[in-house]
Amino acid sequence: MKTFFSDLRFVSSLITIAVRLAAVFTVLGLYEFTIFVLPKEIEFVSEIAVLTCLVFGVFGILPIQEKISGFLKSTFVSEYLSDDPGSSRLAHRRFDSEGVIKNVFPELVRLTNSNFGRLAILRNDLTHYDLYTYAHKKQRKVNTMEGINPRAALLTYILNKRSGAMIGEPDQNKIINEDFVSLRANFILPFVFREKLFGFLAVSNIPKDNVRHELGFLAGKCALAVHNHILSSQIAENKKYRKELENAGKIRKFLESSEPPMVGDIKIDLLSQEPGELLEFFQTPSGDFYFVFLRLSVTNAVSVLALCYILGTLYASRLNEEIKNVLQLKSLVEDNLKEISWTERYDLAVGMVGKNGEKISLRYVGKNFRMFHATHPERNLASIGWENMETPGKDPLILSWNDRNIISFQNLGHRA
C-alpha cells in the first residue's frame, strides 16, 4: 500500500475517491430515474434500467469521470505528482517548469523528511542554474548573481549518480565536499534526461532506501519538464527572431534594390553572403555609394536581433543625412554595437565608392579581411588601422573575409 507521504498526495487520493463516489451515485440516480420514466406495463423494467445504466456508465460516466479527476488534480495538485496518465501527459504538454518549482519541489523535500532543501533549475540560456530554497514551509529564490556555474565539479560528479549522491562517499574530493557543505546538503538527487543535467535537489536528510525509488521517478519527470520548457522557449524565440529577420529583409528590399548598381564606370558584384552576416549597399543624397559588411562571431537569436537593429540604424542615418565619410560610418556601427551591449567579437568592413567612380575608400576591424587584385591574390592591398584608398581598373579589385570573396569592384571604362 502506497504511503501518503505528503498533503498533496493525500489531496490527490481524496479527489479520486470523491469523483468515483460521485460517479457511482450518478449511475444509481440514473437507474432510479429510468425505473421512474419507463412505463410500468413493460415486463422487464429493471433489466432495461440496468442495461441502460451499464451502457451509459461505460461510454459516458467513465470518460467524464477521468476528465473531471484530471482537471481537479491539475488545479489542486501538481500533474507531476499524480499517478494519472492523463494528468502526466497534460504536464508534459504544458512544459510547466513553474509547477515543478512551486509544487513538486516542496513535495520532494517533504518526501525525504527534511526541513530544508535547495533546488537548482537550468536556465533557458543553458549557461547557469537558478537556485531555490525551501525551509520551514517557506519557499524563495536564492539571490545569486550567477547561480551555479555549469562547469562546476559537483555537477559533473552528480551527473553519474542517477540514484543520488550522499556526502562523504569515497569518490568525493575536497571541492565536492565543500559544495555539499555550502548547499547545506547531505543528499543530492540529479535531474537527468538524455545524459544532460537539467537540475538537482539538495536536502538535509538522507532518504530511506524505499523512498529513493519514488524520488528517482519524480526526478525523471522533473528533468523532462525542464527540458521541454527550455525547448519550447527556444522554439518561440526562434520563431520571433525569424519573423524579425523576415521583416528586416522586407524593409531592405523596399528601401533599396537587392543588386548594387553601377557607380560611374565601376561595376560592383556581390560574390557571396552567408546567414548571420550583414552586407548592405546604400547611396547617400550626395551621390556617394557606401557599403557595410558586418560579421558577428556567434549566430543565434540575439545576433539576428543585433543585425536587424544595425540595419535600421543605417537606414535612419542615411535618411537623416548623418553619414559624411567612411570613418563616421565605422564609428556609427561600432557605437550602436556598444549601445546594445554586444561584447562578443565581430569583423567589420566599411567603404565608399565616390559618385564619379574614381576611387574606393575602405576601413575595417578584424584580422580576417584582405583586398587584392584578382590576378595577384597573394598581395594584400589593405591594412588595418587607417583608411585605404584604391583605384579600381580592368583587373577586378576583390574584398575577402576569411579567404572567402565578398565583393568585387571592376572599372569597365578603364583602358589598360
Short mmCIF file of N, CA and C in Angstrom, two decimals, residues 2-14 77 80-83 107 214 218:
data_model
loop_
_atom_site.label_atom_id
_atom_site.label_comp_id
_atom_site.label_asym_id
_atom_site.label_seq_id
_atom_site.Cartn_x
_atom_site.Cartn_y
_atom_site.Cartn_z
N LYS A 2 0.54 2.21 -0.87
CA LYS A 2 1.35 3.41 -1.01
C LYS A 2 1.18 4.32 0.18
N THR A 3 2.27 4.86 0.68
CA THR A 3 2.24 5.74 1.83
C THR A 3 1.84 7.14 1.41
N PHE A 4 0.95 7.78 2.22
CA PHE A 4 0.60 9.17 1.97
C PHE A 4 1.69 10.04 2.55
N PHE A 5 2.71 10.32 1.74
CA PHE A 5 3.88 11.00 2.27
C PHE A 5 3.71 12.50 2.33
N SER A 6 2.66 13.05 1.72
CA SER A 6 2.52 14.50 1.71
C SER A 6 1.05 14.88 1.64
N ASP A 7 0.81 16.16 1.89
CA ASP A 7 -0.55 16.69 1.83
C ASP A 7 -1.12 16.58 0.43
N LEU A 8 -0.29 16.87 -0.60
CA LEU A 8 -0.80 16.85 -1.97
C LEU A 8 -1.13 15.43 -2.43
N ARG A 9 -0.37 14.45 -2.00
CA ARG A 9 -0.71 13.06 -2.32
C ARG A 9 -2.03 12.68 -1.66
N PHE A 10 -2.23 13.15 -0.44
CA PHE A 10 -3.48 12.88 0.26
C PHE A 10 -4.65 13.55 -0.45
N VAL A 11 -4.44 14.81 -0.90
CA VAL A 11 -5.48 15.53 -1.63
C VAL A 11 -5.79 14.81 -2.94
N SER A 12 -4.77 14.29 -3.62
CA SER A 12 -4.98 13.56 -4.87
C SER A 12 -5.85 12.33 -4.64
N SER A 13 -5.59 11.62 -3.55
CA SER A 13 -6.40 10.43 -3.24
C SER A 13 -7.84 10.82 -2.90
N LEU A 14 -8.01 11.89 -2.16
CA LEU A 14 -9.36 12.35 -1.84
C LEU A 14 -10.14 12.72 -3.10
N VAL A 77 -3.47 19.86 -7.43
CA VAL A 77 -2.28 19.03 -7.23
C VAL A 77 -1.43 19.13 -8.48
N TYR A 80 2.74 16.46 -12.00
CA TYR A 80 3.91 15.59 -11.90
C TYR A 80 3.85 14.66 -10.69
N LEU A 81 2.98 14.98 -9.73
CA LEU A 81 2.84 14.13 -8.55
C LEU A 81 1.65 13.20 -8.67
N SER A 82 0.95 13.27 -9.79
CA SER A 82 -0.24 12.45 -9.98
C SER A 82 0.14 11.14 -10.65
N ASP A 83 -0.55 10.07 -10.25
CA ASP A 83 -0.35 8.77 -10.88
C ASP A 83 -1.21 8.60 -12.12
N GLU A 107 7.26 19.02 -2.27
CA GLU A 107 6.89 17.63 -2.02
C GLU A 107 8.12 16.72 -1.99
N GLU A 214 10.97 6.23 -5.53
CA GLU A 214 9.95 7.23 -5.88
C GLU A 214 10.61 8.58 -6.18
N LEU A 218 10.25 10.72 -9.78
CA LEU A 218 9.87 12.12 -9.86
C LEU A 218 10.99 12.97 -10.45
#
